Amino acid sequence: MTNDPDCVIGAGAAPRPPMGLAAALRGAANGLLLGLNTLLAFSLMVLPALVKLLLPVARVRAGCDRLLNALAAGWVALNNAWIAAACPAPWQVRGLDGLNPRGWYLVACNHQSWVDILVLQRVFHGRIPFLKFFLKRELIWVPVIGLAWWALDFPFMTRGAGRGARRGDLAATRKACEKFSRIPTAVINFVEGTRFTAAKHAQQNSPYRHLLEPKIGGLGVALATMGGQFESMLDVTIVYPQGTPSFWDLLSGRLRAVTVEVERRAIPMPLRAANALGGKAQRLSLRAWIDAQWAQKDQRISHLLQEHGTHVP
């Protein structure tokens, strides 16, 4: 992998500065900027979202989609601006060469902090489509933001009990994703299913040093519904050499070194099949594929921490 020219390697891992009045004021100001940016973006999305809902005509929907995606991209761009000002230390980023902003990608990443989401949005902005998550169907009723998720074509999925219900749910989710054959899409999945903490690591007795055990359910749904459309998987590794930051660390400018590595992986043809969750053999193949990636990722995190002079227990 090569270093992206826009993301140079910094001089090393500087210790996180102590919290002072200036950092506290900076954090409050950036929190206000984030809130205002989010409120503005959602407010501007309401009208095209309602038009899209009430006038389901192909040409009207296409125009609304372009406007809605532009508003989402603008929201990310403004967030990137205050992050760059608050956290000027360069980030070490590798593996972005050759990505297509009009492509279809499945993004898989380790998960340590809510900061991860803004890091991923900053790294991939303008390089791949706006990142989307599979969401539970019930979340469409969340005030304001549920409408925004629907308008931006976040894939909603239903979950039922029993094998027959799951098959029906999968068919409904696949139908909801049919629009992505026409709309470039990047679907992200945090494979661990939750943020890494020492307590969760110990509770799981995880076989990995820096990771929780991977869960294949979310990836399985993505592959079962859109496997034939994805160009590749983007296997993302995020490392914070000074330790996992809080969201307040990002807002207050106390986030220093960040390392992001992206490895493009071909998705095996059997896992692209429409019935990728339909049998034990397919699930075992997906499990083996992800477990191999997770073992490599765990070793890579150790190596990256050692590069920054961070003690690896």
PDB file of C-alpha atoms in Angstrom:
ATOM      1  CA  MET A   1       0.000   0.000   0.000  1.00  0.00           C
ATOM      2  CA  THR A   2       1.168   3.499  -0.738  1.00  0.00           C
ATOM      3  CA  ASN A   3       0.738   6.673   1.249  1.00  0.00           C
ATOM      4  CA  ASP A   4      -2.002   8.892  -0.088  1.00  0.00           C
ATOM      5  CA  PRO A   5      -0.411  12.200  -1.151  1.00  0.00           C
ATOM      6  CA  ASP A   6      -2.999  14.209   0.789  1.00  0.00           C
ATOM      7  CA  CYS A   7      -2.237  12.428   4.076  1.00  0.00           C
ATOM      8  CA  VAL A   8       1.444  12.647   4.926  1.00  0.00           C
ATOM      9  CA  ILE A   9       3.257  10.880   7.747  1.00  0.00           C
ATOM     10  CA  GLY A  10       3.797  13.031  10.826  1.00  0.00           C
ATOM     11  CA  ALA A  11       6.916  13.363  12.925  1.00  0.00           C
ATOM     12  CA  GLY A  12       5.791  10.747  15.423  1.00  0.00           C
ATOM     13  CA  ALA A  13       3.404  10.206  18.272  1.00  0.00           C
ATOM     14  CA  ALA A  14       3.250  13.257  20.496  1.00  0.00           C
ATOM     15  CA  PRO A  15       1.732  12.720  23.948  1.00  0.00           C
ATOM     16  CA  ARG A  16      -1.828  13.895  24.416  1.00  0.00           C
ATOM     17  CA  PRO A  17      -1.727  17.345  26.056  1.00  0.00           C
ATOM     18  CA  PRO A  18      -3.434  17.904  29.404  1.00  0.00           C
ATOM     19  CA  MET A  19      -6.866  19.481  29.434  1.00  0.00           C
ATOM     20  CA  GLY A  20      -6.759  23.241  29.953  1.00  0.00           C
ATOM     21  CA  LEU A  21      -9.089  26.190  29.546  1.00  0.00           C
ATOM     22  CA  ALA A  22      -8.137  26.668  25.885  1.00  0.00           C
ATOM     23  CA  ALA A  23      -8.879  23.020  25.078  1.00  0.00           C
ATOM     24  CA  ALA A  24     -12.181  23.187  26.948  1.00  0.00           C
ATOM     25  CA  LEU A  25     -13.248  26.298  25.027  1.00  0.00           C
ATOM     26  CA  ARG A  26     -12.134  24.716  21.761  1.00  0.00           C
ATOM     27  CA  GLY A  27     -14.163  21.615  22.553  1.00  0.00           C
ATOM     28  CA  ALA A  28     -17.271  23.652  23.334  1.00  0.00           C
ATOM     29  CA  ALA A  29     -16.884  25.677  20.136  1.00  0.00           C
ATOM     30  CA  ASN A  30     -16.405  22.589  17.976  1.00  0.00           C
ATOM     31  CA  GLY A  31     -19.324  20.848  19.656  1.00  0.00           C
ATOM     32  CA  LEU A  32     -21.465  23.863  18.791  1.00  0.00           C
ATOM     33  CA  LEU A  33     -20.189  23.790  15.189  1.00  0.00           C
ATOM     34  CA  LEU A  34     -21.025  20.097  14.889  1.00  0.00           C
ATOM     35  CA  GLY A  35     -24.491  20.656  16.304  1.00  0.00           C
ATOM     36  CA  LEU A  36     -25.222  23.617  14.028  1.00  0.00           C
ATOM     37  CA  ASN A  37     -23.833  21.788  10.999  1.00  0.00           C
ATOM     38  CA  THR A  38     -26.031  18.762  11.753  1.00  0.00           C
ATOM     39  CA  LEU A  39     -29.116  20.902  12.349  1.00  0.00           C
ATOM     40  CA  LEU A  40     -28.527  22.832   9.103  1.00  0.00           C
ATOM     41  CA  ALA A  41     -27.972  19.691   7.046  1.00  0.00           C
ATOM     42  CA  PHE A  42     -31.058  17.927   8.418  1.00  0.00           C
ATOM     43  CA  SER A  43     -33.173  21.061   7.967  1.00  0.00           C
ATOM     44  CA  LEU A  44     -32.145  21.377   4.323  1.00  0.00           C
ATOM     45  CA  MET A  45     -32.861  17.673   3.762  1.00  0.00           C
ATOM     46  CA  VAL A  46     -36.475  17.846   4.927  1.00  0.00           C
ATOM     47  CA  LEU A  47     -37.954  19.388   1.761  1.00  0.00           C
ATOM     48  CA  PRO A  48     -36.263  17.111  -0.823  1.00  0.00           C
ATOM     49  CA  ALA A  49     -36.937  14.131   1.442  1.00  0.00           C
ATOM     50  CA  LEU A  50     -40.662  14.945   1.552  1.00  0.00           C
ATOM     51  CA  VAL A  51     -40.746  15.491  -2.225  1.00  0.00           C
ATOM     52  CA  LYS A  52     -39.043  12.123  -2.694  1.00  0.00           C
ATOM     53  CA  LEU A  53     -41.583  10.494  -0.368  1.00  0.00           C
ATOM     54  CA  LEU A  54     -44.688  12.083  -1.868  1.00  0.00           C
ATOM     55  CA  LEU A  55     -43.679  12.000  -5.553  1.00  0.00           C
ATOM     56  CA  PRO A  56     -42.099   8.581  -6.185  1.00  0.00           C
ATOM     57  CA  VAL A  57     -41.396   9.352  -9.855  1.00  0.00           C
ATOM     58  CA  ALA A  58     -38.038   8.117 -11.134  1.00  0.00           C
ATOM     59  CA  ARG A  59     -36.807  11.473 -12.482  1.00  0.00           C
ATOM     60  CA  VAL A  60     -37.993  13.368  -9.398  1.00  0.00           C
ATOM     61  CA  ARG A  61     -36.384  10.839  -7.062  1.00  0.00           C
ATOM     62  CA  ALA A  62     -33.115  10.993  -9.021  1.00  0.00           C
ATOM     63  CA  GLY A  63     -32.972  14.778  -8.666  1.00  0.00           C
ATOM     64  CA  CYS A  64     -33.788  14.571  -4.967  1.00  0.00           C
ATOM     65  CA  ASP A  65     -31.128  11.903  -4.477  1.00  0.00           C
ATOM     66  CA  ARG A  66     -28.446  14.091  -6.056  1.00  0.00           C
ATOM     67  CA  LEU A  67     -29.394  17.012  -3.812  1.00  0.00           C
ATOM     68  CA  LEU A  68     -29.605  14.875  -0.670  1.00  0.00           C
ATOM     69  CA  ASN A  69     -26.238  13.239  -1.275  1.00  0.00           C
ATOM     70  CA  ALA A  70     -24.689  16.650  -1.954  1.00  0.00           C
ATOM     71  CA  LEU A  71     -26.040  17.907   1.384  1.00  0.00           C
ATOM     72  CA  ALA A  72     -24.619  14.845   3.171  1.00  0.00           C
ATOM     73  CA  ALA A  73     -21.241  15.399   1.486  1.00  0.00           C
ATOM     74  CA  GLY A  74     -21.348  19.046   2.552  1.00  0.00           C
ATOM     75  CA  TRP A  75     -22.041  17.978   6.141  1.00  0.00           C
ATOM     76  CA  VAL A  76     -18.949  15.744   6.059  1.00  0.00           C
ATOM     77  CA  ALA A  77     -16.812  18.471   4.425  1.00  0.00           C
ATOM     78  CA  LEU A  78     -17.689  20.993   7.145  1.00  0.00           C
ATOM     79  CA  ASN A  79     -16.931  18.427   9.846  1.00  0.00           C
ATOM     80  CA  ASN A  80     -13.598  17.719   8.173  1.00  0.00           C
ATOM     81  CA  ALA A  81     -12.779  21.429   8.237  1.00  0.00           C
ATOM     82  CA  TRP A  82     -13.182  21.822  12.005  1.00  0.00           C
ATOM     83  CA  ILE A  83     -11.405  18.511  12.637  1.00  0.00           C
ATOM     84  CA  ALA A  84      -8.423  19.691  10.561  1.00  0.00           C
ATOM     85  CA  ALA A  85      -8.323  22.979  12.482  1.00  0.00           C
ATOM     86  CA  ALA A  86      -8.728  21.349  15.895  1.00  0.00           C
ATOM     87  CA  CYS A  87      -6.339  18.436  15.253  1.00  0.00           C
ATOM     88  CA  PRO A  88      -3.635  19.755  12.877  1.00  0.00           C
ATOM     89  CA  ALA A  89      -1.186  16.872  13.458  1.00  0.00           C
ATOM     90  CA  PRO A  90      -0.992  14.889  10.190  1.00  0.00           C
ATOM     91  CA  TRP A  91      -2.605  11.482  10.064  1.00  0.00           C
ATOM     92  CA  GLN A  92      -0.819   8.461   8.614  1.00  0.00           C
ATOM     93  CA  VAL A  93      -3.087   7.004   5.945  1.00  0.00           C
ATOM     94  CA  ARG A  94      -2.294   4.213   3.505  1.00  0.00           C
ATOM     95  CA  GLY A  95      -4.201   2.333   0.837  1.00  0.00           C
ATOM     96  CA  LEU A  96      -6.445   4.993  -0.719  1.00  0.00           C
ATOM     97  CA  ASP A  97      -4.975   4.844  -4.225  1.00  0.00           C
ATOM     98  CA  GLY A  98      -7.361   3.854  -6.994  1.00  0.00           C
ATOM     99  CA  LEU A  99     -10.620   4.110  -5.056  1.00  0.00           C
ATOM    100  CA  ASN A 100     -13.673   5.113  -7.062  1.00  0.00           C
ATOM    101  CA  PRO A 101     -16.190   7.687  -5.760  1.00  0.00           C
ATOM    102  CA  ARG A 102     -18.721   6.065  -8.096  1.00  0.00           C
ATOM    103  CA  GLY A 103     -17.996   2.514  -6.961  1.00  0.00           C
ATOM    104  CA  TRP A 104     -19.676  -0.089  -4.780  1.00  0.00           C
ATOM    105  CA  TYR A 105     -17.784  -1.142  -1.646  1.00  0.00           C
ATOM    106  CA  LEU A 106     -18.261  -3.207   1.488  1.00  0.00           C
ATOM    107  CA  VAL A 107     -16.247  -1.541   4.267  1.00  0.00           C
ATOM    108  CA  ALA A 108     -15.194  -3.560   7.339  1.00  0.00           C
ATOM    109  CA  CYS A 109     -13.382  -1.927  10.262  1.00  0.00           C
ATOM    110  CA  ASN A 110     -12.271  -2.465  13.852  1.00  0.00           C
ATOM    111  CA  HIS A 111     -14.142  -0.299  16.357  1.00  0.00           C
ATOM    112  CA  GLN A 112     -12.760   1.507  19.417  1.00  0.00           C
ATOM    113  CA  SER A 113     -14.569   4.840  19.744  1.00  0.00           C
ATOM    114  CA  TRP A 114     -17.357   6.956  18.272  1.00  0.00           C
ATOM    115  CA  VAL A 115     -14.436   8.958  16.868  1.00  0.00           C
ATOM    116  CA  ASP A 116     -13.973   6.106  14.381  1.00  0.00           C
ATOM    117  CA  ILE A 117     -16.996   7.243  12.374  1.00  0.00           C
ATOM    118  CA  LEU A 118     -15.698  10.777  11.829  1.00  0.00           C
ATOM    119  CA  VAL A 119     -12.212   9.406  11.093  1.00  0.00           C
ATOM    120  CA  LEU A 120     -13.641   7.145   8.396  1.00  0.00           C
ATOM    121  CA  GLN A 121     -15.739   9.942   6.925  1.00  0.00           C
ATOM    122  CA  ARG A 122     -12.689  12.217   6.756  1.00  0.00           C
ATOM    123  CA  VAL A 123     -10.432   9.563   5.228  1.00  0.00           C
ATOM    124  CA  PHE A 124     -12.925   8.403   2.577  1.00  0.00           C
ATOM    125  CA  HIS A 125     -14.566  11.758   1.754  1.00  0.00           C
ATOM    126  CA  GLY A 126     -14.629  12.208  -2.023  1.00  0.00           C
ATOM    127  CA  ARG A 127     -12.923   8.855  -2.578  1.00  0.00           C
ATOM    128  CA  ILE A 128     -15.860   6.458  -2.182  1.00  0.00           C
ATOM    129  CA  PRO A 129     -19.619   7.039  -1.847  1.00  0.00           C
ATOM    130  CA  PHE A 130     -21.071   8.381   1.390  1.00  0.00           C
ATOM    131  CA  LEU A 131     -20.790   5.649   4.041  1.00  0.00           C
ATOM    132  CA  LYS A 132     -24.054   3.925   4.967  1.00  0.00           C
ATOM    133  CA  PHE A 133     -25.016   1.458   7.678  1.00  0.00           C
ATOM    134  CA  PHE A 134     -27.580  -1.317   7.742  1.00  0.00           C
ATOM    135  CA  LEU A 135     -30.171  -0.129  10.271  1.00  0.00           C
ATOM    136  CA  LYS A 136     -32.988  -1.853  12.102  1.00  0.00           C
ATOM    137  CA  ARG A 137     -36.337  -1.039  10.523  1.00  0.00           C
ATOM    138  CA  GLU A 138     -37.657   0.495  13.759  1.00  0.00           C
ATOM    139  CA  LEU A 139     -35.086   3.315  13.547  1.00  0.00           C
ATOM    140  CA  ILE A 140     -36.895   4.849  10.593  1.00  0.00           C
ATOM    141  CA  TRP A 141     -39.306   6.344  13.162  1.00  0.00           C
ATOM    142  CA  VAL A 142     -36.589   8.281  15.023  1.00  0.00           C
ATOM    143  CA  PRO A 143     -37.640  11.950  14.769  1.00  0.00           C
ATOM    144  CA  VAL A 144     -35.880  13.933  12.017  1.00  0.00           C
ATOM    145  CA  ILE A 145     -32.827  11.690  11.694  1.00  0.00           C
ATOM    146  CA  GLY A 146     -34.987   8.701  10.690  1.00  0.00           C
ATOM    147  CA  LEU A 147     -36.296  10.717   7.750  1.00  0.00           C
ATOM    148  CA  ALA A 148     -32.744  11.715   6.842  1.00  0.00           C
ATOM    149  CA  TRP A 149     -31.583   8.074   6.928  1.00  0.00           C
ATOM    150  CA  TRP A 150     -34.513   7.065   4.727  1.00  0.00           C
ATOM    151  CA  ALA A 151     -33.908   9.960   2.330  1.00  0.00           C
ATOM    152  CA  LEU A 152     -30.226   9.032   1.997  1.00  0.00           C
ATOM    153  CA  ASP A 153     -31.230   5.433   1.222  1.00  0.00           C
ATOM    154  CA  PHE A 154     -29.655   3.874   4.294  1.00  0.00           C
ATOM    155  CA  PRO A 155     -30.592   0.188   4.024  1.00  0.00           C
ATOM    156  CA  PHE A 156     -33.214  -0.751   6.618  1.00  0.00           C
ATOM    157  CA  MET A 157     -33.584  -4.375   7.620  1.00  0.00           C
ATOM    158  CA  THR A 158     -36.196  -6.289   9.560  1.00  0.00           C
ATOM    159  CA  ARG A 159     -35.470  -9.121  11.949  1.00  0.00           C
ATOM    160  CA  GLY A 160     -37.846 -11.902  12.833  1.00  0.00           C
ATOM    161  CA  ALA A 161     -37.617 -15.043  14.919  1.00  0.00           C
ATOM    162  CA  GLY A 162     -37.376 -18.442  13.302  1.00  0.00           C
ATOM    163  CA  ARG A 163     -35.869 -19.640  10.037  1.00  0.00           C
ATOM    164  CA  GLY A 164     -38.954 -18.811   7.948  1.00  0.00           C
ATOM    165  CA  ALA A 165     -39.147 -15.291   9.345  1.00  0.00           C
ATOM    166  CA  ARG A 166     -35.440 -14.754   8.713  1.00  0.00           C
ATOM    167  CA  ARG A 167     -35.848 -15.828   5.093  1.00  0.00           C
ATOM    168  CA  GLY A 168     -38.720 -13.393   4.675  1.00  0.00           C
ATOM    169  CA  ASP A 169     -36.751 -10.625   6.358  1.00  0.00           C
ATOM    170  CA  LEU A 170     -33.779 -11.279   4.087  1.00  0.00           C
ATOM    171  CA  ALA A 171     -35.999 -11.157   0.996  1.00  0.00           C
ATOM    172  CA  ALA A 172     -37.499  -7.848   2.171  1.00  0.00           C
ATOM    173  CA  THR A 173     -34.059  -6.411   2.889  1.00  0.00           C
ATOM    174  CA  ARG A 174     -32.783  -7.559  -0.509  1.00  0.00           C
ATOM    175  CA  LYS A 175     -35.723  -5.867  -2.228  1.00  0.00           C
ATOM    176  CA  ALA A 176     -35.038  -2.663  -0.278  1.00  0.00           C
ATOM    177  CA  CYS A 177     -31.457  -2.769  -1.572  1.00  0.00           C
ATOM    178  CA  GLU A 178     -32.425  -3.124  -5.240  1.00  0.00           C
ATOM    179  CA  LYS A 179     -31.972   0.633  -5.727  1.00  0.00           C
ATOM    180  CA  PHE A 180     -28.243   0.213  -5.064  1.00  0.00           C
ATOM    181  CA  SER A 181     -27.809  -1.440  -8.452  1.00  0.00           C
ATOM    182  CA  ARG A 182     -28.208   2.102  -9.829  1.00  0.00           C
ATOM    183  CA  ILE A 183     -26.760   4.180  -6.966  1.00  0.00           C
ATOM    184  CA  PRO A 184     -23.037   3.846  -6.066  1.00  0.00           C
ATOM    185  CA  THR A 185     -22.965   2.663  -2.478  1.00  0.00           C
ATOM    186  CA  ALA A 186     -20.482   2.049   0.342  1.00  0.00           C
ATOM    187  CA  VAL A 187     -21.884  -0.021   3.220  1.00  0.00           C
ATOM    188  CA  ILE A 188     -19.851  -0.122   6.427  1.00  0.00           C
ATOM    189  CA  ASN A 189     -19.870  -2.790   9.110  1.00  0.00           C
ATOM    190  CA  PHE A 190     -18.025  -2.695  12.447  1.00  0.00           C
ATOM    191  CA  VAL A 191     -17.354  -6.418  12.534  1.00  0.00           C
ATOM    192  CA  GLU A 192     -16.875  -6.670  16.314  1.00  0.00           C
ATOM    193  CA  GLY A 193     -20.434  -5.435  16.777  1.00  0.00           C
ATOM    194  CA  THR A 194     -19.445  -3.094  19.612  1.00  0.00           C
ATOM    195  CA  ARG A 195     -16.586  -0.842  20.701  1.00  0.00           C
ATOM    196  CA  PHE A 196     -13.465  -2.509  22.043  1.00  0.00           C
ATOM    197  CA  THR A 197     -12.826  -2.154  25.771  1.00  0.00           C
ATOM    198  CA  ALA A 198     -10.527  -4.084  28.080  1.00  0.00           C
ATOM    199  CA  ALA A 199     -13.545  -5.334  30.030  1.00  0.00           C
ATOM    200  CA  LYS A 200     -15.294  -6.691  26.926  1.00  0.00           C
ATOM    201  CA  HIS A 201     -12.008  -8.217  25.750  1.00  0.00           C
ATOM    202  CA  ALA A 202     -11.577 -10.049  29.055  1.00  0.00           C
ATOM    203  CA  GLN A 203     -15.241 -11.105  29.197  1.00  0.00           C
ATOM    204  CA  GLN A 204     -15.004 -12.660  25.738  1.00  0.00           C
ATOM    205  CA  ASN A 205     -11.605 -14.205  26.448  1.00  0.00           C
ATOM    206  CA  SER A 206     -10.836 -13.009  22.929  1.00  0.00           C
ATOM    207  CA  PRO A 207      -8.061 -14.893  21.125  1.00  0.00           C
ATOM    208  CA  TYR A 208      -6.841 -11.569  19.712  1.00  0.00           C
ATOM    209  CA  ARG A 209      -4.619  -9.078  21.501  1.00  0.00           C
ATOM    210  CA  HIS A 210      -6.186  -5.867  20.204  1.00  0.00           C
ATOM    211  CA  LEU A 211      -9.579  -6.979  18.903  1.00  0.00           C
ATOM    212  CA  LEU A 212     -12.841  -8.498  20.020  1.00  0.00           C
ATOM    213  CA  GLU A 213     -14.089 -11.599  18.285  1.00  0.00           C
ATOM    214  CA  PRO A 214     -15.643 -10.829  14.894  1.00  0.00           C
ATOM    215  CA  LYS A 215     -19.350 -11.310  14.285  1.00  0.00           C
ATOM    216  CA  ILE A 216     -20.366 -12.325  10.779  1.00  0.00           C
ATOM    217  CA  GLY A 217     -24.092 -11.540  10.948  1.00  0.00           C
ATOM    218  CA  GLY A 218     -23.896  -7.986   9.591  1.00  0.00           C
ATOM    219  CA  LEU A 219     -21.445  -8.919   6.856  1.00  0.00           C
ATOM    220  CA  GLY A 220     -23.600 -11.897   5.964  1.00  0.00           C
ATOM    221  CA  VAL A 221     -26.670  -9.703   5.499  1.00  0.00           C
ATOM    222  CA  ALA A 222     -24.703  -7.221   3.374  1.00  0.00           C
ATOM    223  CA  LEU A 223     -23.314  -9.991   1.179  1.00  0.00           C
ATOM    224  CA  ALA A 224     -26.637 -11.817   0.927  1.00  0.00           C
ATOM    225  CA  THR A 225     -28.417  -8.671  -0.236  1.00  0.00           C
ATOM    226  CA  MET A 226     -25.718  -6.862  -2.245  1.00  0.00           C
ATOM    227  CA  GLY A 227     -22.866  -9.323  -2.717  1.00  0.00           C
ATOM    228  CA  GLY A 228     -23.136  -9.289  -6.484  1.00  0.00           C
ATOM    229  CA  GLN A 229     -22.770  -5.500  -6.601  1.00  0.00           C
ATOM    230  CA  PHE A 230     -19.746  -4.913  -4.378  1.00  0.00           C
ATOM    231  CA  GLU A 231     -16.512  -4.344  -6.301  1.00  0.00           C
ATOM    232  CA  SER A 232     -14.448  -5.371  -3.292  1.00  0.00           C
ATOM    233  CA  MET A 233     -14.176  -5.230   0.482  1.00  0.00           C
ATOM    234  CA  LEU A 234     -12.206  -2.371   2.007  1.00  0.00           C
ATOM    235  CA  ASP A 235     -10.599  -3.869   5.120  1.00  0.00           C
ATOM    236  CA  VAL A 236      -9.852  -0.847   7.355  1.00  0.00           C
ATOM    237  CA  THR A 237      -7.573  -0.807  10.397  1.00  0.00           C
ATOM    238  CA  ILE A 238      -7.636   2.243  12.702  1.00  0.00           C
ATOM    239  CA  VAL A 239      -4.920   2.699  15.329  1.00  0.00           C
ATOM    240  CA  TYR A 240      -4.640   5.449  17.954  1.00  0.00           C
ATOM    241  CA  PRO A 241      -1.026   5.265  19.241  1.00  0.00           C
ATOM    242  CA  GLN A 242      -1.784   7.452  22.299  1.00  0.00           C
ATOM    243  CA  GLY A 243      -4.710   5.289  23.317  1.00  0.00           C
ATOM    244  CA  THR A 244      -8.381   5.246  22.414  1.00  0.00           C
ATOM    245  CA  PRO A 245      -9.695   8.830  22.243  1.00  0.00           C
ATOM    246  CA  SER A 246     -13.027   9.996  23.528  1.00  0.00           C
ATOM    247  CA  PHE A 247     -15.288  12.140  21.399  1.00  0.00           C
ATOM    248  CA  TRP A 248     -14.351  15.050  23.655  1.00  0.00           C
ATOM    249  CA  ASP A 249     -10.672  14.495  22.807  1.00  0.00           C
ATOM    250  CA  LEU A 250     -11.550  15.036  19.148  1.00  0.00           C
ATOM    251  CA  LEU A 251     -13.663  18.127  19.842  1.00  0.00           C
ATOM    252  CA  SER A 252     -11.043  19.715  22.105  1.00  0.00           C
ATOM    253  CA  GLY A 253      -8.117  19.061  19.763  1.00  0.00           C
ATOM    254  CA  ARG A 254      -6.401  16.563  22.056  1.00  0.00           C
ATOM    255  CA  LEU A 255      -6.405  13.858  19.374  1.00  0.00           C
ATOM    256  CA  ARG A 256      -2.892  13.517  17.973  1.00  0.00           C
ATOM    257  CA  ALA A 257      -1.518  10.625  15.925  1.00  0.00           C
ATOM    258  CA  VAL A 258      -4.004   8.581  13.915  1.00  0.00           C
ATOM    259  CA  THR A 259      -3.058   5.702  11.646  1.00  0.00           C
ATOM    260  CA  VAL A 260      -5.486   4.301   9.087  1.00  0.00           C
ATOM    261  CA  GLU A 261      -4.649   1.471   6.735  1.00  0.00           C
ATOM    262  CA  VAL A 262      -6.972   0.324   3.980  1.00  0.00           C
ATOM    263  CA  GLU A 263      -6.534  -3.002   2.230  1.00  0.00           C
ATOM    264  CA  ARG A 264      -8.706  -3.855  -0.740  1.00  0.00           C
ATOM    265  CA  ARG A 265      -9.786  -7.499  -0.706  1.00  0.00           C
ATOM    266  CA  ALA A 266     -11.520  -9.491  -3.415  1.00  0.00           C
ATOM    267  CA  ILE A 267     -14.747 -11.043  -2.142  1.00  0.00           C
ATOM    268  CA  PRO A 268     -14.791 -14.800  -2.838  1.00  0.00           C
ATOM    269  CA  MET A 269     -17.420 -15.696  -5.421  1.00  0.00           C
ATOM    270  CA  PRO A 270     -19.265 -18.209  -3.159  1.00  0.00           C
ATOM    271  CA  LEU A 271     -19.831 -15.395  -0.638  1.00  0.00           C
ATOM    272  CA  ARG A 272     -21.373 -13.175  -3.307  1.00  0.00           C
ATOM    273  CA  ALA A 273     -24.209 -15.627  -3.871  1.00  0.00           C
ATOM    274  CA  ALA A 274     -27.755 -14.588  -3.077  1.00  0.00           C
ATOM    275  CA  ASN A 275     -28.004 -17.435  -0.542  1.00  0.00           C
ATOM    276  CA  ALA A 276     -24.753 -16.588   1.275  1.00  0.00           C
ATOM    277  CA  LEU A 277     -26.585 -17.050   4.588  1.00  0.00           C
ATOM    278  CA  GLY A 278     -28.614 -19.968   3.381  1.00  0.00           C
ATOM    279  CA  GLY A 279     -26.503 -22.871   4.549  1.00  0.00           C
ATOM    280  CA  LYS A 280     -23.959 -24.021   7.064  1.00  0.00           C
ATOM    281  CA  ALA A 281     -21.207 -24.333   4.450  1.00  0.00           C
ATOM    282  CA  GLN A 282     -21.603 -20.699   3.390  1.00  0.00           C
ATOM    283  CA  ARG A 283     -21.571 -19.472   6.985  1.00  0.00           C
ATOM    284  CA  LEU A 284     -18.466 -21.508   7.745  1.00  0.00           C
ATOM    285  CA  SER A 285     -16.737 -20.098   4.657  1.00  0.00           C
ATOM    286  CA  LEU A 286     -17.587 -16.549   5.711  1.00  0.00           C
ATOM    287  CA  ARG A 287     -16.394 -17.262   9.260  1.00  0.00           C
ATOM    288  CA  ALA A 288     -13.073 -18.673   8.025  1.00  0.00           C
ATOM    289  CA  TRP A 289     -12.549 -15.715   5.654  1.00  0.00           C
ATOM    290  CA  ILE A 290     -13.161 -13.138   8.393  1.00  0.00           C
ATOM    291  CA  ASP A 291     -11.177 -15.015  11.047  1.00  0.00           C
ATOM    292  CA  ALA A 292      -8.128 -15.024   8.727  1.00  0.00           C
ATOM    293  CA  GLN A 293      -8.469 -11.275   8.177  1.00  0.00           C
ATOM    294  CA  TRP A 294      -8.858 -10.670  11.906  1.00  0.00           C
ATOM    295  CA  ALA A 295      -5.680 -12.586  12.736  1.00  0.00           C
ATOM    296  CA  GLN A 296      -3.760 -10.487  10.199  1.00  0.00           C
ATOM    297  CA  LYS A 297      -5.331  -7.281  11.496  1.00  0.00           C
ATOM    298  CA  ASP A 298      -4.363  -8.104  15.079  1.00  0.00           C
ATOM    299  CA  GLN A 299      -0.726  -8.627  14.070  1.00  0.00           C
ATOM    300  CA  ARG A 300      -0.773  -5.438  11.997  1.00  0.00           C
ATOM    301  CA  ILE A 301      -2.045  -3.372  14.931  1.00  0.00           C
ATOM    302  CA  SER A 302       0.836  -4.650  17.104  1.00  0.00           C
ATOM    303  CA  HIS A 303       3.307  -3.687  14.382  1.00  0.00           C
ATOM    304  CA  LEU A 304       1.833  -0.203  13.933  1.00  0.00           C
ATOM    305  CA  LEU A 305       1.899   0.469  17.673  1.00  0.00           C
ATOM    306  CA  GLN A 306       5.544  -0.599  17.827  1.00  0.00           C
ATOM    307  CA  GLU A 307       6.328   1.746  14.919  1.00  0.00           C
ATOM    308  CA  HIS A 308       5.036   4.628  17.044  1.00  0.00           C
ATOM    309  CA  GLY A 309       6.989   3.496  20.099  1.00  0.00           C
ATOM    310  CA  THR A 310       3.832   2.445  21.914  1.00  0.00           C
ATOM    311  CA  HIS A 311       4.258  -0.373  24.412  1.00  0.00           C
ATOM    312  CA  VAL A 312       2.455  -3.517  23.299  1.00  0.00           C
ATOM    313  CA  PRO A 313       1.552  -5.702  26.299  1.00  0.00           C
TER     314      PRO A 313
END
